[in-house]
C-alpha atoms as one frame of an Amber mdcrd trajectory, in Angstrom:
protein
 -30.436  34.027 -11.885 -27.015  35.688 -12.080 -27.173  39.162 -10.556 -23.480
  40.125 -10.554 -20.117  38.830 -11.733 -16.442  39.738 -11.778 -13.154  38.041
 -12.619 -13.166  36.297  -9.230 -16.817  36.024  -8.172 -20.370  35.400  -9.293
 -23.632  36.123  -7.452 -26.938  34.304  -7.890 -30.420  35.160  -6.599 -33.730
  33.316  -6.638 -37.175  33.871  -5.108 -38.811  30.683  -3.834 -42.146  29.621
  -2.397 -42.339  26.209  -0.745 -44.499  24.302   1.728 -43.312  21.978   4.486
 -44.880  18.711   5.665 -46.909  20.584   8.290 -48.492  22.813   5.656 -46.559
  25.989   6.439 -45.864  28.090   3.341 -42.494  29.851   3.164 -41.788  32.756
   0.839 -38.072  33.409   0.675 -35.211  34.871  -1.280 -31.965  32.938  -1.724
 -28.718  34.767  -2.544 -25.435  33.001  -3.179 -22.002  34.431  -3.949 -19.047
  32.266  -5.004 -15.626  33.896  -4.587 -12.312  32.461  -5.787  -9.631  32.849
  -3.123  -6.025  33.940  -3.545  -3.004  32.349  -1.876  -3.051  35.134   0.723
  -6.696  34.416   1.531  -6.028  30.669   1.769  -3.300  31.356   4.322  -5.655
  33.629   6.269  -8.358  30.938   6.339  -6.152  27.960   7.198  -2.775  29.138
   8.443  -1.291  27.042   5.631   1.184  28.706   3.265   0.194  27.360  -0.180
   3.490  28.338  -1.806   4.688  25.359  -3.833   1.228  23.731  -3.802  -1.323
  23.776  -6.609  -4.746  24.713  -5.288  -8.276  25.781  -6.103 -10.125  27.547
  -3.294 -13.447  29.328  -3.062 -15.794  30.793  -0.492 -19.542  30.236  -0.744
 -21.585  32.998   0.926 -25.268  32.133   1.231 -28.147  34.273   2.452 -31.732
  33.244   3.172 -34.304  36.041   3.612 -37.900  35.776   4.803 -39.943  37.507
   2.074 -43.312  36.511   3.495 -45.618  38.416   5.821 -45.353  35.999   8.764
 -42.578  35.228  11.223 -41.081  31.746  10.962 -41.644  29.846  14.217 -40.385
  26.579  15.679 -43.916  25.321  16.191 -44.739  25.475  12.473 -41.283  24.771
  11.068 -37.992  26.553  10.438 -35.556  26.576   7.539 -31.784  26.307   7.486
 -29.088  26.603   4.835 -27.695  23.189   3.896 -24.571  23.096   1.707 -23.606
  19.901  -0.122 -20.129  19.692  -1.627 -20.249  16.769  -4.082 -16.974  15.103
  -5.098 -15.616  12.147  -7.076 -15.389   8.952  -4.988 -12.676   6.317  -5.106
 -11.421   3.407  -2.985  -8.475   5.745  -2.352 -10.583   8.512  -0.740 -11.010
   8.828   3.020 -13.017  11.564   4.735 -11.487  13.007   7.921 -13.503  14.979
  10.484 -11.954  16.233  13.740 -14.350  16.300  16.698 -14.294  17.996  20.073
 -13.113  15.729  22.856 -15.179  15.279  25.997 -17.592  13.084  27.892 -20.583
  11.708  26.008 -22.930  12.780  28.805 -21.883  16.390  28.160 -21.273  16.510
  24.391 -23.260  13.544  23.100 -22.022  10.812  20.785 -18.932  11.484  18.672
 -20.582  10.514  15.391 -24.136   9.771  14.262 -24.088   6.955  11.694 -27.750
   5.990  11.713 -29.124   7.969   8.765 -29.420   5.031   6.350 -28.579   2.215
   8.762 -25.520   1.606  10.916 -22.155   1.729   9.145 -19.729  -1.165   9.508
 -16.302  -0.838  11.097 -14.515  -1.360   7.790 -16.072   1.916   6.587 -16.170
   4.090   9.703 -13.510   4.451  12.388 -12.816   6.711  15.343  -9.143   7.194
  16.141  -7.862   9.903  18.449  -9.780  13.087  17.774 -10.720  12.175  14.187
 -13.611  10.398  12.507 -12.575   8.476   9.364 -15.161   7.545   6.725 -14.556
   5.574   3.535 -15.732   7.524   0.460 -15.615   4.973  -2.352 -19.127   5.452
  -3.770 -19.880   1.758  -3.282 -21.989   1.645  -0.111 -24.719   4.119   0.779
 -24.209   5.704   4.167 -24.153   9.028   5.955 -22.561  10.329   9.125 -23.211
  13.470  11.142 -21.363  15.516  13.739 -23.442  17.450  16.259 -22.850  21.175
  16.872 -21.519  20.234  20.316 -18.838  18.031  18.715 -18.165  19.861  15.432
 -15.007  21.950  15.085 -16.045  23.575  11.796 -13.382  21.648   9.865 -13.606
  18.539   7.718 -11.870  17.194   4.653 -10.726  14.225   2.630  -7.598  12.739
   1.110  -7.371  10.914  -2.222  -4.061   9.063  -1.983  -4.080   7.824  -5.590
  -4.409  11.319  -7.043  -2.647  13.053  -4.133  -5.490  15.522  -3.518  -6.163
  16.950  -0.065  -9.545  18.660   0.277 -10.429  20.971   3.163 -13.841  22.366
   4.048 -13.992  25.125   6.650 -17.192  26.456   8.182 -17.125  28.811  11.158
 -20.084  27.697  13.253 -21.899  30.336  15.322 -21.298  30.190  19.051 -24.116
  29.025  21.277 -26.376  27.839  18.447 -27.401  24.262  19.241 -30.620  23.858
  17.235 -30.017  22.348  13.808 -32.559  20.768  11.482 -32.708  16.984  11.839
 -32.299  15.803   8.245 -33.011  12.103   8.783 -35.673  10.915   6.327 -38.456
  10.241   8.823 -41.102  11.956  10.945 -39.210  13.750  13.711 -39.918  13.660
  17.437 -37.252  16.339  17.890 -36.796  18.141  14.557 -34.160  20.561  15.897
 -31.665  17.991  17.194 -29.776  17.715  13.908 -26.105  17.731  12.989 -23.923
  20.672  11.954 -21.549  18.700   9.694 -22.257  15.640   7.561 -20.588  13.361
   5.065 -22.449  11.115   2.635 -21.102   8.185   0.626 -23.278   7.151  -2.287
 -23.929   3.540  -3.166 -26.392   1.236  -4.934 -30.020   1.196  -3.783 -31.956
  -2.007  -3.161 -33.084  -2.136  -6.800 -29.490  -1.792  -8.012 -29.868   1.791
  -9.238 -27.558   4.541  -8.043 -27.693   8.337  -8.060 -23.948   8.812  -8.495
 -21.528   7.593  -7.541 -20.241  10.536  -5.507 -19.452  11.516  -1.942 -20.323
  14.677  -0.072 -18.940  17.016   2.560 -21.889  18.933   4.008 -22.438  21.859
   6.361 -25.621  23.338   7.789 -26.625  26.586   9.420 -28.711  26.575  12.594
 -32.481  26.507  12.200 -33.464  30.156  12.602 -36.730  31.952  13.333 -36.810
  34.920  10.951 -39.227  37.816  10.989 -40.324  39.285   7.642 -37.317  40.922
   5.991 -34.759  39.265   8.277 -31.931  37.155   6.855 -29.749  34.203   7.786
 -26.180  33.997   6.413 -24.101  30.829   6.156 -20.598  30.684   4.644 -18.021
  27.999   3.994 -14.641  27.676   2.300 -13.616  24.736   0.100  -9.952  24.162
  -0.769  -8.443  21.478  -3.019  -4.667  21.056  -2.665  -2.286  18.922  -4.724
   1.423  18.792  -5.514   4.472  18.171  -3.327   3.420  15.448  -0.877   5.746
  16.781   1.810   3.922  20.121   1.739   0.521  18.430   1.641   1.569  16.342
   4.624   2.383  19.494   6.580  -1.088  20.818   5.761  -2.730  17.568   6.900
  -0.834  17.570  10.191  -1.771  21.199  10.826  -5.473  20.611  10.119  -6.073
  17.058  11.326  -3.124  16.319  13.600  -2.141  13.229  11.581   0.022  12.500
   8.553  -1.222  11.559   5.102   0.188   8.064   5.650  -2.089   7.649   8.675
  -5.124   8.711   6.633  -4.146   6.433   3.745  -3.642   3.431   6.007  -6.628
   3.808   8.320  -8.747   1.217   6.446  -5.918  -1.113   5.413
């Protein structure tokens, strides 16, 4: 339900009651505000001056409130806010995700690619500080970046249409427990990833949901007392235009040129 609107924003609200696999009933309120961003706000968010570049940018502010009479507890299940940005796939689209550098024994693996089976090397590569993932909508697969590795930045580049997409999510400090979203019974349900990317593809029976690809962010799993709220925000920016200016943006965000991104799977 729309609860407010202006020339640059719209706010939605919905009351929900749902039950998890363990039988815990959650009564909650979901509020979401979408805000179009100006060139000044884009520069504040990214450090990139968008002058001379065509762009669409928006912030998604999401709030989850416990409207029940019981506190949410780890033992009976917690909720998180999971945002899925769904985009048009193409053989020309590559997802780029910077990760924190460091020893695996301290930070864990750089990328989790075992959601729907391991992903082959012609679709997933690690080079320098970046994870590269092919987003062509032709092979179903999903990758995840743990909160220990995530920088809060991810994006993609479509070199045929010359579109650079950025997704920015400021992750809370010291929050390591994220919902494990693998489709299976969980031994450790709070060992999930903070950032994900999904590439759609045909199922075994030949059917397909999309095609599409996704850039995803999640909030930590949070124990909320009645009336308490969890807030999770992210910014999505689509840039196109002068390739020289887009290249400067890519180097600033990902530390590599557009030519590197374009050629990573060639």
